[in-house]
Short mmCIF file of C-alpha atoms in Angstrom, two decimals:
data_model
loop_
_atom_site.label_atom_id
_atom_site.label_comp_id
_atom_site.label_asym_id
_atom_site.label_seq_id
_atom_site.Cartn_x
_atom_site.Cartn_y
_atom_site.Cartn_z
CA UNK A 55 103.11 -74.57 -14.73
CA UNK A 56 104.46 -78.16 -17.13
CA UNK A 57 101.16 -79.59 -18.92
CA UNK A 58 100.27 -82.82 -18.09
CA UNK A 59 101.09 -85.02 -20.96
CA UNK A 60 100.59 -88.61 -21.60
CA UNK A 61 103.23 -90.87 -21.92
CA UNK A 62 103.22 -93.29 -24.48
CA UNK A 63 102.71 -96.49 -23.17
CA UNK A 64 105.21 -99.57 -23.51
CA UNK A 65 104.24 -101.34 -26.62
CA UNK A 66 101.60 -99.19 -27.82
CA UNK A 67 99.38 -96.37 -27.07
CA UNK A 68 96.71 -96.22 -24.36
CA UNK A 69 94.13 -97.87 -26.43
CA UNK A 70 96.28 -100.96 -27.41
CA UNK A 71 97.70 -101.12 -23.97
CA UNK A 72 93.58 -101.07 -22.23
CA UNK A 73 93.37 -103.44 -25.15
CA UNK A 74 96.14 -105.67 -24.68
CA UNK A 75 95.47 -105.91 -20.37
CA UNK A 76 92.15 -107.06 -20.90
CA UNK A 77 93.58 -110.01 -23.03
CA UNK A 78 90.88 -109.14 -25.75
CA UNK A 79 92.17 -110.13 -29.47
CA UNK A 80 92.46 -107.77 -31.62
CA UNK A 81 94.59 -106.34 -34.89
CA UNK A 82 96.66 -103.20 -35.39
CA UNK A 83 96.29 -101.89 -38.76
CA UNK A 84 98.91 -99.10 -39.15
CA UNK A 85 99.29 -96.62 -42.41
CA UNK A 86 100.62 -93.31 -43.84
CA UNK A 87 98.66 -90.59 -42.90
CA UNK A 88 97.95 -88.08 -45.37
CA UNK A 89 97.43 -84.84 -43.58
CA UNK A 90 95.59 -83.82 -47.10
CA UNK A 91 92.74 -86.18 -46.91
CA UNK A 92 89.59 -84.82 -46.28
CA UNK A 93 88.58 -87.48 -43.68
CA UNK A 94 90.32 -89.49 -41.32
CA UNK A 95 87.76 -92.45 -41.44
CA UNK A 96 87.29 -92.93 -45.26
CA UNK A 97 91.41 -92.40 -45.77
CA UNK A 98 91.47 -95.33 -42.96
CA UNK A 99 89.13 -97.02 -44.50
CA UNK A 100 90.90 -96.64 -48.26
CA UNK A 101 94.43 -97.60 -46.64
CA UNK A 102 93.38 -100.86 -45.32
CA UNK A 103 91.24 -101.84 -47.83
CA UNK A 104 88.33 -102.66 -45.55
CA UNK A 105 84.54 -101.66 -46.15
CA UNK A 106 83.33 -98.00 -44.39
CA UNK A 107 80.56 -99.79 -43.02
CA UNK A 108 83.10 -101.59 -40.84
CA UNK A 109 85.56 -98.58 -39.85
CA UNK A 110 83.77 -96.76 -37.07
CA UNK A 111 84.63 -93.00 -36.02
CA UNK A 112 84.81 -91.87 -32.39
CA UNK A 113 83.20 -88.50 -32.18
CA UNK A 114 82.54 -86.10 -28.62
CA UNK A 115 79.19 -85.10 -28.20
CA UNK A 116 77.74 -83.17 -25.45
CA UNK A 117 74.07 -84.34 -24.22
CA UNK A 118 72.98 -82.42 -21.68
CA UNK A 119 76.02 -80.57 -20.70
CA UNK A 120 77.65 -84.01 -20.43
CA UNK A 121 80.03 -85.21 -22.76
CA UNK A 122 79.29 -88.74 -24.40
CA UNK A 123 81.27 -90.88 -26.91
CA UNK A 124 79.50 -91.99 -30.00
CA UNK A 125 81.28 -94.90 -32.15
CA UNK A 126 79.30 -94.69 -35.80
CA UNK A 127 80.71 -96.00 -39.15
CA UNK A 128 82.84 -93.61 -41.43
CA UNK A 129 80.38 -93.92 -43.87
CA UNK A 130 77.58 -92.39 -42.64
CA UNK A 131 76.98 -89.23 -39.99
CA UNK A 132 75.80 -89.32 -36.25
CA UNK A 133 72.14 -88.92 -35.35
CA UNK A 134 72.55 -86.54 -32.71
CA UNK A 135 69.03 -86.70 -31.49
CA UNK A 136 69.29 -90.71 -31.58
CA UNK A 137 72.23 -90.08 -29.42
CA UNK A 138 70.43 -88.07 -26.94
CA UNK A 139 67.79 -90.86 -26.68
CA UNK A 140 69.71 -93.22 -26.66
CA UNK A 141 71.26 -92.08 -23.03
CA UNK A 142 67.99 -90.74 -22.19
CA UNK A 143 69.15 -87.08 -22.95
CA UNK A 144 67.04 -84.11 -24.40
CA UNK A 145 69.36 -82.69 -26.28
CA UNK A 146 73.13 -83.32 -27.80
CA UNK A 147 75.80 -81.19 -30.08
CA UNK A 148 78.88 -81.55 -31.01
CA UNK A 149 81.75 -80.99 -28.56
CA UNK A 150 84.24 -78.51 -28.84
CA UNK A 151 87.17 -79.92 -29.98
CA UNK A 152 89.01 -78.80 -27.83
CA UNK A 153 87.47 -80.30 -24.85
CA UNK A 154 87.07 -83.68 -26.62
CA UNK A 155 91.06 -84.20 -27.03
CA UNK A 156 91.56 -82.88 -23.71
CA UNK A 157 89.23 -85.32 -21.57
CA UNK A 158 89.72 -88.25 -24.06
CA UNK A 159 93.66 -87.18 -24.10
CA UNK A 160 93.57 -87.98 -28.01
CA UNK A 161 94.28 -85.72 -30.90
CA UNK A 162 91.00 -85.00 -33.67
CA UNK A 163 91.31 -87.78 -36.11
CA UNK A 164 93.13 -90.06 -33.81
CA UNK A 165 90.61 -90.55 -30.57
CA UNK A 166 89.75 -94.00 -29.28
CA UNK A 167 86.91 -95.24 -27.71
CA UNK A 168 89.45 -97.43 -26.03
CA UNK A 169 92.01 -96.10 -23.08
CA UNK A 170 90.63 -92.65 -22.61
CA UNK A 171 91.74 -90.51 -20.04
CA UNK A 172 88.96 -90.35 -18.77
CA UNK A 173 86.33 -92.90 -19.28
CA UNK A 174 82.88 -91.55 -20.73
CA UNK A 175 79.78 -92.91 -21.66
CA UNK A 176 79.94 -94.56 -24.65
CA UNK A 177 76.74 -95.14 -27.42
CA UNK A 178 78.18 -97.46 -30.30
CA UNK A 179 75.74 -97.98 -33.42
CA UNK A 180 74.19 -101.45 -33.46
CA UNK A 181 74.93 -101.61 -37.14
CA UNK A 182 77.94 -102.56 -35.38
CA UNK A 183 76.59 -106.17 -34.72
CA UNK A 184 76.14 -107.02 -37.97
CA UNK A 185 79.86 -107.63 -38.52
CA UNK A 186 82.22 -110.25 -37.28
CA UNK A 187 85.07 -107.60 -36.30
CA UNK A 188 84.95 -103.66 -36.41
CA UNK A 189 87.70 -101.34 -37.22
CA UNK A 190 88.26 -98.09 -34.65
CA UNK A 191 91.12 -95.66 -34.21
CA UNK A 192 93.99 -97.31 -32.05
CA UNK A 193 94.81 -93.71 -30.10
CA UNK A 194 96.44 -91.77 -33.23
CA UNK A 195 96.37 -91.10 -36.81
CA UNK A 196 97.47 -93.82 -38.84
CA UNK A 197 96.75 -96.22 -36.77
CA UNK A 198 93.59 -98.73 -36.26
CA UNK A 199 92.58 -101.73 -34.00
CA UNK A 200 90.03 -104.47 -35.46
CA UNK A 201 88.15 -105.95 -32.48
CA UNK A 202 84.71 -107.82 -31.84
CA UNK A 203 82.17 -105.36 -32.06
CA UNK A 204 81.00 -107.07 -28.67
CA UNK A 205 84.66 -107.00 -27.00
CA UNK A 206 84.49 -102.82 -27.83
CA UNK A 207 81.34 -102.63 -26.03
CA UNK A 208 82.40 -104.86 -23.03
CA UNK A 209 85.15 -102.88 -22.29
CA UNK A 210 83.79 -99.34 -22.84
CA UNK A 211 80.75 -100.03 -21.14
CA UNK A 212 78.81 -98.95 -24.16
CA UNK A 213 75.26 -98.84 -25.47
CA UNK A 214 74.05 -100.33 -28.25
CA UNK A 215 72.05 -97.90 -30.17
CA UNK A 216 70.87 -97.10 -34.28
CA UNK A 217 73.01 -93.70 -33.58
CA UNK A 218 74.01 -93.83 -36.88
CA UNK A 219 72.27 -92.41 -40.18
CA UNK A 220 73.32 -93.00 -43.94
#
């Protein structure tokens, strides 16, 4: 049986496209990614010359046998049990990779919180709101959008929660 795949939208990928139909402004920061770097966020972070405290990671958790999407800067780790609270959960882990690329339809190191396949609940760190414009991956490796912390949470229906630790 052919695996589903994809296809690369006109003009972008699916995160620049969701972007780009909800006429929300935004910037696509693009640069070489070195499969050697130990992170994906700090070497995104490093490339465009921008602060960790305003690049933002998109990791998969499970809370509750439900998977959730937590949005915390590159510079710090998530809080799982903040997460859980925050979406009124008992108890949250990491998901398996696996799972994560396959329901968000992103590769590790390259998922949005923007254009998923499909679209899960979404916890974004209110340190978030303490900057003018956030950086998150644009939907694959080497590449970034900078949006309004407030337009990302618009239009991923997210909370805003400290999900974030230092």
């Amino acid at each position: 049986m052919a695996k589903k795949s994809r296809k690369q939208q006109p003009g972008g990928t699916p995160a620049t496209v969701a972007l780009t139909a909800a006429g929300t402004v935004f910037t696509v920061h693009a640069y070489e990614h070195d499969p050697a770097h130990p992170s994906y966020g700090e070497e995104a972070a490093e490339a465009m010359g921008v602060s960790p405290e305003r690049v933002f990671k998109t990791l998969v958790a499970e809370v509750d046998g439900e998977l959730t999407v937590a949005v915390v800067p590159v510079a710090g780790t998530l809080d799982l049990k903040a997460l859980a609270s925050a979406v009124g959960g008992k108890r949250a882990t990491m998901a398996d990779p696996a799972a994560a690329e396959r329901v968000t339809g992103y590769v590790r190191g390259g998922i949005s919180p923007l254009g998923q396949r499909k679209r899960l609940r979404t916890v974004l760190d209110a340190s978030a709101g303490g900057h003018p414009t956030i950086c998150v991956s644009a939907g694959r490796r080497g590449l970034e959008v900078e949006l309004a912390p407030a337009d990302l949470a618009a239009l991923t229906n997210a909370a805003l929660a400290p999900i974030g630790r230092d």
